[in-house]
Short mmCIF file of C-alpha atoms in Angstrom, two decimals:
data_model
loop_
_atom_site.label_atom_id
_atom_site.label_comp_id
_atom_site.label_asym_id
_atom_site.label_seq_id
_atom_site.Cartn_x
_atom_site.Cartn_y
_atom_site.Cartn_z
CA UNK A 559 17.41 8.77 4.78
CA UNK A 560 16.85 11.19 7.46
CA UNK A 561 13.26 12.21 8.35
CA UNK A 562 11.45 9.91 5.46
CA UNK A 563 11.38 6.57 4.03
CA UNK A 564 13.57 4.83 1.86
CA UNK A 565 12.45 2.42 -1.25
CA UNK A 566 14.47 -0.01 1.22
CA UNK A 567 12.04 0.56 4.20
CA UNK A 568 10.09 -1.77 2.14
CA UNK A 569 11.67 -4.56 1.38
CA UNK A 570 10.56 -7.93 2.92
CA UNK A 571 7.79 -6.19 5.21
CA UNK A 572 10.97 -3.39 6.37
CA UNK A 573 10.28 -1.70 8.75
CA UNK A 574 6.77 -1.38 8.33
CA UNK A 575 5.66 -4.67 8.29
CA UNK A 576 6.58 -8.11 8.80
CA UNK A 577 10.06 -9.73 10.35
CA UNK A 578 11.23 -12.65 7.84
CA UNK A 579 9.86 -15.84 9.42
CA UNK A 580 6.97 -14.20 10.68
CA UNK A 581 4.59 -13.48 7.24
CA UNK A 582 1.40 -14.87 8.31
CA UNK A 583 0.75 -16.60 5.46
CA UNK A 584 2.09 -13.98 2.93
CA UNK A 585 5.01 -16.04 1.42
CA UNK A 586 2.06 -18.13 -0.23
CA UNK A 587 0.27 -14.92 -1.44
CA UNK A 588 2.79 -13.32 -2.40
CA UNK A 589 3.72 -15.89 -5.10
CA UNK A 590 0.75 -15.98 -6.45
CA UNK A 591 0.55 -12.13 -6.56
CA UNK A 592 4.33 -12.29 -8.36
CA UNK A 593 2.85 -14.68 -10.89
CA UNK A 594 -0.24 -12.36 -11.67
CA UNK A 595 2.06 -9.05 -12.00
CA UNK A 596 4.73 -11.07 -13.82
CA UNK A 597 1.93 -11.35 -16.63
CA UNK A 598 1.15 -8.06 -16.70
CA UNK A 599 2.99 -5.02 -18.80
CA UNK A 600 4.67 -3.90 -15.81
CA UNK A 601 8.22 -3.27 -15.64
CA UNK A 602 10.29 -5.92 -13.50
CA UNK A 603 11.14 -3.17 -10.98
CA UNK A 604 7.34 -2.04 -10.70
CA UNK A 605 6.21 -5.62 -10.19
CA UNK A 606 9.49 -6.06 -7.02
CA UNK A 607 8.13 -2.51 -5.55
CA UNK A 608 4.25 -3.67 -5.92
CA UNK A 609 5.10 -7.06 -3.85
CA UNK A 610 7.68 -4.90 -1.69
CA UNK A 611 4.27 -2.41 -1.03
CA UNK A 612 1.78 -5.35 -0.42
CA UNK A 613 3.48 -6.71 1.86
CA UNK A 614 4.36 -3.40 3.96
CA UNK A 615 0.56 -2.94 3.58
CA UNK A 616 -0.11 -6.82 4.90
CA UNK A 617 1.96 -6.17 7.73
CA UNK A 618 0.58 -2.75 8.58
CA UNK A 619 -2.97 -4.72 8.64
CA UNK A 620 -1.87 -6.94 10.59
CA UNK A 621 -0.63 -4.98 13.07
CA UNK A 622 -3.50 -2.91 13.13
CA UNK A 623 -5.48 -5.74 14.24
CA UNK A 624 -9.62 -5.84 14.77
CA UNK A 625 -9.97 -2.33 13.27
CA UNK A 626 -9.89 -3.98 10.02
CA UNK A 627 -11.17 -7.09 9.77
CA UNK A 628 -12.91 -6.17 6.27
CA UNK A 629 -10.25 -4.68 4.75
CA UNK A 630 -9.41 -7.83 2.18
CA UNK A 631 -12.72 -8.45 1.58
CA UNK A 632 -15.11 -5.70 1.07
CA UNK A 633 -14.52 -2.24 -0.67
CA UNK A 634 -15.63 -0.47 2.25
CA UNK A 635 -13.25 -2.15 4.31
CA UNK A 636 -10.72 -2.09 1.65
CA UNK A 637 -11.01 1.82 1.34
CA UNK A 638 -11.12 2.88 4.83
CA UNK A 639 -7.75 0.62 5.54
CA UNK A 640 -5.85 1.81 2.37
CA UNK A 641 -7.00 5.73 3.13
CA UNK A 642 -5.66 5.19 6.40
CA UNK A 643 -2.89 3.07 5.58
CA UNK A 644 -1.40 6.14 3.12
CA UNK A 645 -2.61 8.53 5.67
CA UNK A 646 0.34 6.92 8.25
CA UNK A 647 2.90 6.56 5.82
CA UNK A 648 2.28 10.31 5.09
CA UNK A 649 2.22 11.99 8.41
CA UNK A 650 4.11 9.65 10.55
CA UNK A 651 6.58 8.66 7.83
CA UNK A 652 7.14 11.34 5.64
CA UNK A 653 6.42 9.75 2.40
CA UNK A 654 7.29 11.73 -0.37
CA UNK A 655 4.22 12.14 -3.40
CA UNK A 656 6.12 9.72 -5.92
CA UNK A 657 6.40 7.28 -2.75
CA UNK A 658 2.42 7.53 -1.49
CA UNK A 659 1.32 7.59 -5.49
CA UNK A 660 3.49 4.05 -6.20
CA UNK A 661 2.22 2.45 -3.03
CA UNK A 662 -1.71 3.62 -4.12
CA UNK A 663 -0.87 2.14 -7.24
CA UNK A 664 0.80 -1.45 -5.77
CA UNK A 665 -2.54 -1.22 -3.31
CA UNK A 666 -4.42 -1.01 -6.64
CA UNK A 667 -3.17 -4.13 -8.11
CA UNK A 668 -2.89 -6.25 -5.55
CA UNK A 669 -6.88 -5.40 -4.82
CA UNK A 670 -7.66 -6.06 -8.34
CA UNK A 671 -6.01 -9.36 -8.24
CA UNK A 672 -7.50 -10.27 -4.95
CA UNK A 673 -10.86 -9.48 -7.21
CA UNK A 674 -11.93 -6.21 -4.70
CA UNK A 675 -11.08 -3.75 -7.17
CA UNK A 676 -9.29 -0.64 -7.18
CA UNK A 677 -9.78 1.45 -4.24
CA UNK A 678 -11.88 4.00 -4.27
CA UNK A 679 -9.63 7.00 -4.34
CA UNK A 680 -7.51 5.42 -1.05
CA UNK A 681 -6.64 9.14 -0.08
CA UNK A 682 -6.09 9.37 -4.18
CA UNK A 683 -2.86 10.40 -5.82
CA UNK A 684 -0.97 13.37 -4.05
CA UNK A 685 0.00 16.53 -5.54
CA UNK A 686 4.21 16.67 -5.74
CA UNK A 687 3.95 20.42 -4.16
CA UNK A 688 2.27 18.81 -0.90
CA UNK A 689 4.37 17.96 2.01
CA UNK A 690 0.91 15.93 2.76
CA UNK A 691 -2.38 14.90 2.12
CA UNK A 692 -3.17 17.40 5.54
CA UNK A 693 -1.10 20.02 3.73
CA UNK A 694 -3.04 19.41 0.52
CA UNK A 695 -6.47 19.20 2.10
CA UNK A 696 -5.72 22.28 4.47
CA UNK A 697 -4.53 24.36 0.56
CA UNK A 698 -7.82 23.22 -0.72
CA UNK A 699 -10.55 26.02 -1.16
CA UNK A 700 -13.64 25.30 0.73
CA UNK A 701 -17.05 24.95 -1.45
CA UNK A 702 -20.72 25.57 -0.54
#
């Protein structure tokens, strides 16, 4: 896929996150997040694309180093990292909407079962006719 990301990219960390061998403890994790989404009502395929987008996001964390150190463990943290986690995926990877709306929602769940809660909007769910969240923000009229 020229120019974007393929569902693909995400698999086992892709090329967004994490090398096999190299998970940093998210092998253990992610088990326990498979068992949790396994008992929800999601689909099978939802619950392989929600660990497939954890895991991108874990890996993206990681690599992001000290300018997140919250980001598993407060909402504050948790909202700034996700906001800015979409925020890449969108402008330096092309995401298409679909693509940023399924990772919000995998971000979503895995929160929730790391008992965080939802994020707070994490750059919220983007409009199909955007190219991006800039593009959206920038078509936005301004108030006040």
């Amino acid at each position: 896929m020229t120019g974007g990301v393929a569902a693909a990219d995400f698999r086992d960390g892709g090329v967004f996150g994490e090398q096999p061998g190299s998970d940093g403890g998210w092998a253990e994790e992610k088990e326990l997040f498979r068992r949790w989404l396994a008992a929800s009502m999601l689909a099978s395929a939802s619950q392989t694309t929600y660990l497939e987008r954890a895991g991108a996001y874990l890996g993206w964390l990681k690599a992001a180093g000290a300018e997140n150190l919250d980001a598993l463990s407060s909402q504050t943290g948790r909202d700034r990292a996700v906001a800015a986690y979409l925020t890449h995926l969108d402008v330096e990877r092309g995401l298409a909407s679909s693509t940023h709306n399924v990772s919000l929602a995998a971000l979503d769940s895995y929160y929730t079962w790391r008992g965080v809660g939802e994020t707070a909007g994490g750059g919220g769910k983007r409009d199909p006719g955007c190219a991006s969240d800039v593009d959206c923000l920038a078509a936005q009229p301004v108030s006040g």
